[in-house]
Amino acid sequence: MASKYQAPRGTFDVLPQAVLLRDEIEATALAIFGRAGYERIATPIFEDTELFERGVGRSTDVVRKEMFTFEDKGGRSITLRPEGTAPICRAYLEHGMQKLAQPVKLFYGGPFFRHERPQAGRYRQFHQLGVEAIGSDSPAADAEVIAMLDELLKELKVPGVALRLGSLGSLGARTAYLEELKAHLRAHETELSEDVRERIEINPLRAFDSDDEGTRGVMATAPTIVGRLEGEDLEHFRAVRSYLDAAGIEYSIDETLVRGLDYYTRTIFSFVCDELGAQSEIGGGGRYDGLIEQLGGPATPAVGWAAGIERIALAMGEREDAAHRDVFVAYAEDDRQMDAMELVRKLRQAGLSAEFDLAGRSLKGQHKHADRVGALVVLTFDADGTLQRWNKRSGDRVETSLASAVDEALRAKAEEAS
Ligand code: HAM
């Protein structure tokens, strides 16, 4: 009978058969991060609400509508982290990391929370893997982090991936453009959705992201920031492109690309996957040269990205893997259970995965269970006191001894792996 309790809306349980794929995604990412000299950082799951209001931006959907915010017993306003970049910049400042050799290269992974309308690929608790390179304004840093996500998705053989690249210019240079964009929006105010109209003054760039048909029509003729880049911004963007070209990373320039968080400056990018539905972005990020200053620190250029583990898994086809054991130890008579347990202990100590029956199954039932768990070798204490070894792959069934069973099982595993 189903329990009357269910996981909260927008959340999910990761069941054992789904864990192996997630582990593989994480292990692949960790190896790539490690090879590139990025070090792991872990920040709290919750932070002071103000960090996200200042860092992510009060005009963003994330801060306006999607945060899980509550008052703690001390009357402080606390928010479950909706993203990882602002917390990492907070930690960078709090621990004086500006005194370390720059850039400080960090990676992270874990759960994040946004109160969004749930749909395929969009959850209220989801998991990100991300990197941040803090303290370098070199376009090579942009290219390095982009190359890492590119490598991750290629190594995992995620199908149908495309990289979109854009630039928002630096904060100062953007002001003139934003005025031009606002004028365009005001001139077409009646054709815009209510949401976009309300935010002409505070967040005009978001109009590029609207699904509303009227708004899309207006944006088709809107001035783009990429078309207006000049001076050092233009040079920086060109340099990022030439590093990507040199690395053989394919991309398309998307003049209308914008992102949902306010801290971005200059380079922004998005890896999309046509295997995913409406939530087609697997991962993305960009430069955020003004964020650390916004949080009260010195001007510090930085660049990074985050990717959603659930979206990578969805794009890979949500494989269900069956775990397997190296050895199953069966016993014909109950009085051999202790011997079975002792043999299992020795097998495990030798580095093999091994199990024995804990459910009072008949010998036939135990052999069936050995198949169910995908055991490579089945060792059976027979009724006559002998130990039988059954190699499930080759079909060999021979009598063996306690003295040699562990070595033989190790050999069977090595043969299987070769
Ligand atoms: P973001 O674009 O908000 O960026 O999220 C990054 C990724 O997290 C998305 O591409 C998507 O794969 C995943 N994601 C976001 N929201 C959800 C959701 N509700 N359900 C499932 N997956 C989701 C950031 O969070 C920035 N901190 C990235 C960054 C790092 N920029 C610079 N450094």
CSV table of C-alpha atoms and ligand atoms in Angstrom, one decimal:
chain,number,residue,atom,x,y,z
A,1,MET,CA,0.0,0.0,0.0
A,2,ALA,CA,1.3,3.4,-0.9
A,3,SER,CA,2.2,5.6,2.1
A,4,LYS,CA,0.0,8.7,2.5
A,5,TYR,CA,3.2,10.7,2.6
A,6,GLN,CA,4.9,11.8,-0.6
A,7,ALA,CA,8.1,13.7,-1.3
A,8,PRO,CA,7.3,17.5,-1.3
A,9,ARG,CA,6.2,19.0,-4.7
A,10,GLY,CA,9.2,19.6,-6.9
A,11,THR,CA,11.5,17.2,-5.1
A,12,PHE,CA,12.4,13.6,-5.8
A,13,ASP,CA,14.1,10.6,-4.3
A,14,VAL,CA,17.3,9.4,-5.9
A,15,LEU,CA,16.7,5.6,-5.9
A,16,PRO,CA,19.7,3.2,-5.9
A,17,GLN,CA,19.3,2.3,-9.6
A,18,ALA,CA,19.6,6.0,-10.5
A,19,VAL,CA,22.6,6.6,-8.2
A,20,LEU,CA,25.3,5.0,-10.4
A,21,LEU,CA,24.7,7.4,-13.3
A,22,ARG,CA,24.8,10.4,-11.0
A,23,ASP,CA,28.0,9.0,-9.4
A,24,GLU,CA,29.5,8.7,-12.9
A,25,ILE,CA,28.6,12.3,-13.7
A,26,GLU,CA,30.2,13.5,-10.5
A,27,ALA,CA,33.3,11.4,-10.7
A,28,THR,CA,33.9,12.5,-14.3
A,29,ALA,CA,33.5,16.1,-13.3
A,30,LEU,CA,35.8,15.8,-10.2
A,31,ALA,CA,38.5,14.3,-12.4
A,32,ILE,CA,38.3,17.2,-14.9
A,33,PHE,CA,38.3,19.8,-12.1
A,34,GLY,CA,41.2,18.1,-10.4
A,35,ARG,CA,43.3,18.0,-13.5
A,36,ALA,CA,42.7,21.7,-14.1
A,37,GLY,CA,43.8,22.6,-10.6
A,38,TYR,CA,40.4,23.5,-9.2
A,39,GLU,CA,39.9,22.8,-5.4
A,40,ARG,CA,36.7,21.8,-3.7
A,41,ILE,CA,34.8,24.3,-1.6
A,42,ALA,CA,31.6,23.6,0.4
A,43,THR,CA,29.5,26.4,1.7
A,44,PRO,CA,26.4,26.2,3.9
A,45,ILE,CA,23.0,25.1,2.5
A,46,PHE,CA,21.5,28.3,3.9
A,47,GLU,CA,22.7,31.9,4.1
A,48,ASP,CA,21.5,35.3,5.2
A,49,THR,CA,18.8,36.4,2.8
A,50,GLU,CA,20.5,39.7,2.1
A,51,LEU,CA,23.5,37.9,0.5
A,52,PHE,CA,21.2,36.7,-2.4
A,53,GLU,CA,19.3,40.0,-2.5
A,54,ARG,CA,22.5,41.9,-3.0
A,55,GLY,CA,24.4,39.3,-4.9
A,56,VAL,CA,21.9,37.8,-7.3
A,57,GLY,CA,19.8,41.0,-7.5
A,58,ARG,CA,16.5,42.2,-6.3
A,59,SER,CA,15.0,42.5,-9.8
A,60,THR,CA,15.6,38.8,-10.7
A,61,ASP,CA,12.9,36.2,-10.7
A,62,VAL,CA,15.1,34.1,-8.4
A,63,VAL,CA,15.0,36.8,-5.6
A,64,ARG,CA,11.5,38.1,-6.4
A,65,LYS,CA,9.6,34.8,-6.6
A,66,GLU,CA,11.7,31.7,-6.1
A,67,MET,CA,13.6,31.8,-2.8
A,68,PHE,CA,12.8,29.5,0.1
A,69,THR,CA,13.1,32.2,2.8
A,70,PHE,CA,12.2,31.9,6.5
A,71,GLU,CA,12.9,33.5,9.8
A,72,ASP,CA,15.0,31.4,12.2
A,73,LYS,CA,14.4,31.3,15.9
A,74,GLY,CA,16.7,34.3,16.4
A,75,GLY,CA,14.6,36.4,14.1
A,76,ARG,CA,17.1,36.4,11.3
A,77,SER,CA,16.0,36.1,7.7
A,78,ILE,CA,17.5,32.9,6.2
A,79,THR,CA,17.3,31.6,2.7
A,80,LEU,CA,18.0,28.1,1.3
A,81,ARG,CA,20.7,28.8,-1.3
A,82,PRO,CA,19.2,29.2,-4.8
A,83,GLU,CA,22.7,29.3,-6.4
A,84,GLY,CA,26.4,28.9,-5.4
A,85,THR,CA,28.3,31.9,-6.8
A,86,ALA,CA,27.2,34.6,-4.2
A,87,PRO,CA,28.0,32.2,-1.3
A,88,ILE,CA,31.4,31.4,-2.7
A,89,CYS,CA,32.2,35.1,-3.1
A,90,ARG,CA,31.1,35.6,0.5
A,91,ALA,CA,33.5,32.9,1.6
A,92,TYR,CA,36.3,34.3,-0.6
A,93,LEU,CA,36.0,37.6,1.3
A,94,GLU,CA,35.3,36.1,4.7
A,95,HIS,CA,38.5,34.0,4.5
A,96,GLY,CA,40.7,36.7,3.0
A,97,MET,CA,41.3,34.7,-0.2
A,98,GLN,CA,42.3,37.8,-2.0
A,99,LYS,CA,45.6,37.4,-0.3
A,100,LEU,CA,46.2,34.0,-1.9
A,101,ALA,CA,47.8,33.6,-5.3
A,102,GLN,CA,45.2,34.6,-7.9
A,103,PRO,CA,43.0,33.4,-9.4
A,104,VAL,CA,41.5,31.2,-6.7
A,105,LYS,CA,40.1,28.2,-8.6
A,106,LEU,CA,37.2,26.5,-6.8
A,107,PHE,CA,34.6,23.9,-7.6
A,108,TYR,CA,31.5,22.8,-5.8
A,109,GLY,CA,28.5,20.5,-5.9
A,110,GLY,CA,25.4,19.9,-3.9
A,111,PRO,CA,21.7,20.7,-3.6
A,112,PHE,CA,20.1,24.1,-4.5
A,113,PHE,CA,16.6,25.3,-3.9
A,114,ARG,CA,14.2,27.4,-6.1
A,115,HIS,CA,10.5,27.6,-5.7
A,116,GLU,CA,9.7,27.3,-9.4
A,117,ARG,CA,6.8,25.6,-11.1
A,118,PRO,CA,8.0,22.0,-11.4
A,119,GLN,CA,8.3,20.4,-14.8
A,120,ALA,CA,10.6,17.9,-16.5
A,121,GLY,CA,14.1,19.2,-15.7
A,122,ARG,CA,12.9,21.8,-13.3
A,123,TYR,CA,12.7,21.1,-9.6
A,124,ARG,CA,12.5,22.9,-6.3
A,125,GLN,CA,15.5,21.0,-5.0
A,126,PHE,CA,18.1,20.2,-7.7
A,127,HIS,CA,21.8,19.6,-7.8
A,128,GLN,CA,24.5,21.6,-9.4
A,129,LEU,CA,28.2,21.1,-10.2
A,130,GLY,CA,30.0,24.3,-10.7
A,131,VAL,CA,33.4,26.1,-10.9
A,132,GLU,CA,34.5,29.6,-10.1
A,133,ALA,CA,37.9,31.2,-11.1
A,134,ILE,CA,38.1,34.3,-8.9
A,135,GLY,CA,40.8,37.0,-9.4
A,136,SER,CA,41.5,36.9,-13.1
A,137,ASP,CA,40.2,39.1,-15.9
A,138,SER,CA,42.1,37.2,-18.6
A,139,PRO,CA,39.9,36.0,-21.5
A,140,ALA,CA,41.9,32.7,-21.1
A,141,ALA,CA,40.1,32.2,-17.8
A,142,ASP,CA,36.7,32.4,-19.6
A,143,ALA,CA,37.9,30.0,-22.2
A,144,GLU,CA,39.4,27.6,-19.6
A,145,VAL,CA,36.1,27.3,-17.6
A,146,ILE,CA,34.1,26.9,-20.8
A,147,ALA,CA,36.5,24.2,-22.0
A,148,MET,CA,36.0,22.3,-18.7
A,149,LEU,CA,32.2,22.1,-19.2
A,150,ASP,CA,32.6,21.3,-22.8
A,151,GLU,CA,35.0,18.5,-21.8
A,152,LEU,CA,32.6,17.2,-19.2
A,153,LEU,CA,29.6,17.0,-21.6
A,154,LYS,CA,31.8,15.4,-24.3
A,155,GLU,CA,33.4,12.9,-21.9
A,156,LEU,CA,29.9,11.9,-20.7
A,157,LYS,CA,28.8,11.7,-24.3
A,158,VAL,CA,25.8,13.9,-23.7
A,159,PRO,CA,24.0,14.0,-27.1
A,160,GLY,CA,22.8,17.1,-28.9
A,161,VAL,CA,24.8,19.7,-27.0
A,162,ALA,CA,25.4,23.2,-28.4
A,163,LEU,CA,27.2,26.2,-26.9
A,164,ARG,CA,25.8,29.7,-27.1
A,165,LEU,CA,28.1,32.6,-26.4
A,166,GLY,CA,27.3,36.2,-25.8
A,167,SER,CA,28.6,39.3,-24.0
A,168,LEU,CA,26.9,41.9,-21.8
A,169,GLY,CA,29.9,44.3,-21.8
A,170,SER,CA,31.3,45.8,-18.6
A,171,LEU,CA,29.0,47.5,-16.2
A,172,GLY,CA,30.0,51.1,-17.2
A,173,ALA,CA,29.8,50.5,-20.9
A,174,ARG,CA,26.4,48.9,-20.5
A,175,THR,CA,24.6,52.0,-19.2
A,176,ALA,CA,24.3,53.7,-22.6
A,177,TYR,CA,23.1,50.5,-24.1
A,178,LEU,CA,20.5,49.9,-21.4
A,179,GLU,CA,19.0,53.4,-22.0
A,180,GLU,CA,18.7,52.6,-25.7
A,181,LEU,CA,17.0,49.3,-24.9
A,182,LYS,CA,14.6,50.9,-22.4
A,183,ALA,CA,13.7,53.5,-25.1
A,184,HIS,CA,12.9,50.7,-27.5
A,185,LEU,CA,10.8,48.9,-24.9
A,186,ARG,CA,8.9,52.1,-24.0
A,187,ALA,CA,8.1,52.8,-27.6
A,188,HIS,CA,6.4,49.4,-27.8
A,189,GLU,CA,5.0,49.3,-24.3
A,190,THR,CA,1.5,48.2,-25.3
A,191,GLU,CA,2.9,45.1,-27.1
A,192,LEU,CA,4.8,43.8,-24.1
A,193,SER,CA,3.7,41.3,-21.5
A,194,GLU,CA,2.8,42.7,-18.1
A,195,ASP,CA,5.8,41.2,-16.4
A,196,VAL,CA,8.3,42.8,-18.9
A,197,ARG,CA,6.4,46.1,-18.8
A,198,GLU,CA,6.8,46.2,-15.0
A,199,ARG,CA,10.5,45.7,-15.3
A,200,ILE,CA,11.5,48.1,-18.1
A,201,GLU,CA,13.3,50.3,-15.6
A,202,ILE,CA,14.8,47.7,-13.2
A,203,ASN,CA,15.6,44.8,-15.6
A,204,PRO,CA,15.1,45.5,-19.2
A,205,LEU,CA,17.5,42.8,-20.4
A,206,ARG,CA,15.1,40.1,-19.2
A,207,ALA,CA,12.7,41.0,-22.0
A,208,PHE,CA,15.1,38.9,-24.3
A,209,ASP,CA,14.1,35.9,-22.3
A,210,SER,CA,10.4,36.2,-22.5
A,211,ASP,CA,8.1,33.5,-23.9
A,212,ASP,CA,5.3,36.0,-24.6
A,213,GLU,CA,4.6,36.4,-28.3
A,214,GLY,CA,4.1,40.1,-28.3
A,215,THR,CA,7.3,40.7,-26.4
A,216,ARG,CA,9.2,38.4,-28.7
A,217,GLY,CA,8.0,40.5,-31.6
A,218,VAL,CA,9.3,43.6,-30.0
A,219,MET,CA,12.6,42.0,-29.2
A,220,ALA,CA,13.2,40.9,-32.8
A,221,THR,CA,13.9,44.5,-33.6
A,222,ALA,CA,15.5,45.5,-30.3
A,223,PRO,CA,19.2,46.7,-30.3
A,224,THR,CA,21.6,44.1,-29.0
A,225,ILE,CA,24.5,44.6,-26.7
A,226,VAL,CA,26.8,42.3,-28.6
A,227,GLY,CA,26.3,44.6,-31.6
A,228,ARG,CA,27.4,47.6,-29.5
A,229,LEU,CA,30.5,46.3,-27.8
A,230,GLU,CA,33.5,48.5,-28.1
A,231,GLY,CA,37.0,49.2,-26.8
A,232,GLU,CA,38.2,46.7,-24.1
A,233,ASP,CA,34.9,44.9,-24.0
A,234,LEU,CA,35.0,44.1,-27.7
A,235,GLU,CA,38.7,43.1,-27.4
A,236,HIS,CA,38.0,40.8,-24.5
A,237,PHE,CA,35.1,39.1,-26.3
A,238,ARG,CA,37.2,38.7,-29.4
A,239,ALA,CA,40.0,37.1,-27.3
A,240,VAL,CA,37.6,34.7,-25.6
A,241,ARG,CA,36.5,33.6,-29.1
A,242,SER,CA,40.0,33.1,-30.4
A,243,TYR,CA,40.9,31.0,-27.4
A,244,LEU,CA,37.8,28.9,-28.0
A,245,ASP,CA,38.6,28.6,-31.7
A,246,ALA,CA,42.2,27.5,-30.9
A,247,ALA,CA,40.8,24.9,-28.5
A,248,GLY,CA,38.5,23.6,-31.3
A,249,ILE,CA,35.4,24.3,-29.2
A,250,GLU,CA,32.4,25.0,-31.4
A,251,TYR,CA,29.9,27.7,-30.5
A,252,SER,CA,27.5,30.2,-32.0
A,253,ILE,CA,27.2,33.8,-31.1
A,254,ASP,CA,23.8,34.5,-29.6
A,255,GLU,CA,23.2,38.3,-29.6
A,256,THR,CA,20.0,37.9,-27.5
A,257,LEU,CA,21.5,35.7,-24.8
A,258,VAL,CA,20.8,36.9,-21.3
A,259,ARG,CA,20.9,35.1,-18.0
A,260,GLY,CA,18.6,35.0,-15.0
A,261,LEU,CA,21.0,36.4,-12.4
A,262,ASP,CA,22.1,40.0,-12.2
A,263,TYR,CA,25.8,39.8,-11.6
A,264,TYR,CA,27.0,39.0,-15.1
A,265,THR,CA,29.4,41.3,-17.0
A,266,ARG,CA,31.1,40.7,-20.3
A,267,THR,CA,31.1,37.0,-21.3
A,268,ILE,CA,28.0,34.9,-20.8
A,269,PHE,CA,27.4,31.4,-22.1
A,270,SER,CA,24.9,28.6,-22.2
A,271,PHE,CA,25.2,24.9,-23.0
A,272,VAL,CA,21.8,23.8,-24.4
A,273,CYS,CA,20.7,20.3,-25.3
A,274,ASP,CA,18.1,19.5,-27.9
A,275,GLU,CA,17.2,16.2,-26.0
A,276,LEU,CA,15.7,18.3,-23.2
A,277,GLY,CA,12.3,19.9,-23.6
A,278,ALA,CA,11.5,23.5,-22.4
A,279,GLN,CA,14.3,23.4,-19.8
A,280,SER,CA,16.9,23.0,-22.5
A,281,GLU,CA,19.9,24.5,-20.6
A,282,ILE,CA,22.2,21.9,-19.2
A,283,GLY,CA,24.6,24.5,-17.7
A,284,GLY,CA,25.8,28.0,-18.1
A,285,GLY,CA,27.5,31.0,-16.5
A,286,GLY,CA,29.8,33.8,-17.3
A,287,ARG,CA,31.9,36.6,-16.0
A,288,TYR,CA,30.9,38.5,-12.8
A,289,ASP,CA,33.5,41.2,-12.4
A,290,GLY,CA,31.3,43.4,-10.2
A,291,LEU,CA,30.0,40.8,-7.7
A,292,ILE,CA,32.7,40.8,-5.1
A,293,GLU,CA,32.7,44.6,-4.9
A,294,GLN,CA,28.9,44.5,-4.7
A,295,LEU,CA,29.3,42.3,-1.6
A,296,GLY,CA,31.7,44.9,0.0
A,297,GLY,CA,35.1,43.6,-1.2
A,298,PRO,CA,37.7,45.0,-3.5
A,299,ALA,CA,37.1,45.0,-7.3
A,300,THR,CA,37.8,41.4,-8.2
A,301,PRO,CA,37.2,39.9,-11.7
A,302,ALA,CA,35.8,36.4,-11.8
A,303,VAL,CA,34.2,33.8,-14.1
A,304,GLY,CA,32.4,30.5,-13.6
A,305,TRP,CA,29.5,28.2,-14.4
A,306,ALA,CA,27.1,25.7,-12.9
A,307,ALA,CA,25.4,22.7,-14.5
A,308,GLY,CA,22.4,20.8,-13.3
A,309,ILE,CA,23.1,17.1,-12.5
A,310,GLU,CA,19.4,16.2,-13.2
A,311,ARG,CA,19.5,17.8,-16.6
A,312,ILE,CA,22.8,16.1,-17.5
A,313,ALA,CA,21.2,12.7,-16.4
A,314,LEU,CA,18.0,13.5,-18.4
A,315,ALA,CA,20.0,14.3,-21.5
A,316,MET,CA,22.0,11.1,-21.1
A,317,GLY,CA,18.8,9.1,-21.1
A,318,GLU,CA,18.2,8.5,-17.4
A,319,ARG,CA,19.9,5.1,-17.5
A,320,GLU,CA,18.9,2.7,-14.8
A,321,ASP,CA,21.9,0.7,-13.8
A,322,ALA,CA,21.8,-2.6,-11.9
A,323,ALA,CA,24.5,-2.9,-9.3
A,324,HIS,CA,26.4,-6.1,-9.2
A,325,ARG,CA,28.3,-8.1,-6.6
A,326,ASP,CA,31.5,-9.9,-7.1
A,327,VAL,CA,30.5,-12.9,-4.8
A,328,PHE,CA,27.4,-14.4,-3.2
A,329,VAL,CA,28.0,-16.9,-0.5
A,330,ALA,CA,25.1,-19.5,-0.1
A,331,TYR,CA,24.6,-22.2,2.4
A,332,ALA,CA,22.5,-25.4,2.3
A,333,GLU,CA,22.0,-25.8,6.0
A,334,ASP,CA,21.3,-23.1,8.5
A,335,ASP,CA,24.1,-24.2,10.8
A,336,ARG,CA,26.6,-23.0,8.1
A,337,GLN,CA,25.3,-19.4,8.2
A,338,MET,CA,28.1,-18.4,10.6
A,339,ASP,CA,30.7,-19.9,8.2
A,340,ALA,CA,29.1,-18.0,5.3
A,341,MET,CA,29.3,-14.8,7.2
A,342,GLU,CA,33.0,-15.4,8.1
A,343,LEU,CA,33.8,-16.1,4.4
A,344,VAL,CA,32.0,-12.9,3.4
A,345,ARG,CA,34.0,-10.9,5.8
A,346,LYS,CA,37.3,-12.3,4.4
A,347,LEU,CA,36.1,-11.6,0.8
A,348,ARG,CA,35.2,-8.0,1.7
A,349,GLN,CA,38.6,-7.5,3.4
A,350,ALA,CA,40.2,-8.6,0.2
A,351,GLY,CA,38.4,-5.8,-1.6
A,352,LEU,CA,35.6,-7.8,-3.2
A,353,SER,CA,31.9,-7.0,-2.8
A,354,ALA,CA,30.2,-10.0,-1.2
A,355,GLU,CA,26.9,-10.8,0.3
A,356,PHE,CA,25.1,-13.7,2.0
A,357,ASP,CA,21.5,-14.4,2.7
A,358,LEU,CA,19.8,-12.5,5.5
A,359,ALA,CA,16.2,-13.5,4.6
A,360,GLY,CA,16.0,-17.2,5.5
A,361,ARG,CA,15.8,-18.3,1.8
A,362,SER,CA,16.1,-21.9,0.7
A,363,LEU,CA,19.3,-22.8,-1.2
A,364,LYS,CA,17.4,-22.5,-4.4
A,365,GLY,CA,16.1,-19.1,-3.3
A,366,GLN,CA,19.6,-18.0,-2.4
A,367,HIS,CA,20.9,-19.0,-5.9
A,368,LYS,CA,18.1,-17.0,-7.4
A,369,HIS,CA,19.0,-14.1,-5.3
A,370,ALA,CA,22.6,-14.4,-6.3
A,371,ASP,CA,21.4,-13.9,-9.9
A,372,ARG,CA,19.3,-11.0,-8.9
A,373,VAL,CA,22.2,-9.1,-7.5
A,374,GLY,CA,24.4,-10.0,-10.5
A,375,ALA,CA,27.0,-12.1,-8.6
A,376,LEU,CA,29.9,-13.1,-10.7
A,377,VAL,CA,30.9,-16.0,-8.4
A,378,VAL,CA,28.7,-18.0,-6.1
A,379,LEU,CA,30.3,-19.9,-3.3
A,380,THR,CA,28.0,-22.6,-1.7
A,381,PHE,CA,28.5,-24.5,1.6
A,382,ASP,CA,26.8,-27.8,0.6
A,383,ALA,CA,25.0,-30.1,2.9
A,384,ASP,CA,27.9,-32.6,2.8
A,385,GLY,CA,30.2,-29.9,4.2
A,386,THR,CA,32.0,-29.1,0.9
A,387,LEU,CA,32.4,-25.7,-0.6
A,388,GLN,CA,31.4,-25.3,-4.2
A,389,ARG,CA,32.6,-22.5,-6.5
A,390,TRP,CA,30.3,-21.6,-9.4
A,391,ASN,CA,31.5,-19.1,-11.9
A,392,LYS,CA,28.4,-17.6,-13.4
A,393,ARG,CA,30.1,-16.3,-16.5
A,394,SER,CA,31.9,-19.4,-17.6
A,395,GLY,CA,29.4,-21.8,-16.0
A,396,ASP,CA,32.2,-23.8,-14.2
A,397,ARG,CA,31.1,-25.5,-11.0
A,398,VAL,CA,33.9,-27.1,-9.0
A,399,GLU,CA,34.7,-28.1,-5.5
A,400,THR,CA,37.0,-25.7,-3.8
A,401,SER,CA,38.4,-25.0,-0.3
A,402,LEU,CA,38.1,-22.2,2.2
A,403,ALA,CA,41.9,-21.7,1.9
A,404,SER,CA,41.7,-20.9,-1.8
A,405,ALA,CA,38.2,-19.4,-2.3
A,406,VAL,CA,39.2,-15.8,-1.8
A,407,ASP,CA,42.1,-15.9,-4.2
A,408,GLU,CA,40.0,-17.7,-6.8
A,409,ALA,CA,37.3,-15.1,-6.5
A,410,LEU,CA,39.9,-12.3,-6.9
A,411,ARG,CA,41.2,-14.0,-10.0
A,412,ALA,CA,37.6,-14.4,-11.5
A,413,LYS,CA,37.1,-10.6,-10.9
A,414,ALA,CA,40.4,-9.7,-12.6
A,415,GLU,CA,39.5,-11.9,-15.6
A,416,GLU,CA,36.1,-10.3,-15.8
A,417,ALA,CA,37.7,-6.8,-15.9
A,418,SER,CA,40.3,-7.7,-18.5
B,1,HAM,P1,21.8,29.2,-13.3
B,1,HAM,O1,21.7,29.4,-14.8
B,1,HAM,O2,20.8,29.8,-12.5
B,1,HAM,O3,23.2,29.7,-12.9
B,1,HAM,O4,21.8,27.6,-13.0
B,1,HAM,C1,22.8,26.8,-13.6
B,1,HAM,C2,22.2,25.5,-14.0
B,1,HAM,O5,21.5,24.9,-12.9
B,1,HAM,C3,21.2,25.5,-15.1
B,1,HAM,O6,21.8,25.6,-16.3
B,1,HAM,C4,20.4,24.2,-14.9
B,1,HAM,O7,21.1,23.2,-15.5
B,1,HAM,C5,20.4,24.1,-13.4
B,1,HAM,N1,19.2,24.5,-12.8
B,1,HAM,C6,18.8,25.8,-12.4
B,1,HAM,N2,17.6,25.8,-11.9
B,1,HAM,C7,17.1,24.6,-11.9
B,1,HAM,C8,15.9,23.9,-11.4
B,1,HAM,N3,15.0,24.6,-10.9
B,1,HAM,N4,15.8,22.6,-11.6
B,1,HAM,C9,16.8,21.9,-12.1
B,1,HAM,N5,18.0,22.4,-12.5
B,1,HAM,C10,18.1,23.7,-12.4
B,1,HAM,C11,23.7,29.7,-11.6
B,1,HAM,O8,23.2,29.1,-10.7
B,1,HAM,C12,25.0,30.4,-11.5
B,1,HAM,N6,25.5,30.4,-10.1
B,1,HAM,C13,26.1,29.8,-12.4
B,1,HAM,C14,27.4,30.5,-12.3
B,1,HAM,C15,28.5,30.2,-11.6
B,1,HAM,N7,27.7,31.7,-12.9
B,1,HAM,C16,28.9,32.0,-12.6
B,1,HAM,N8,29.4,31.1,-11.8
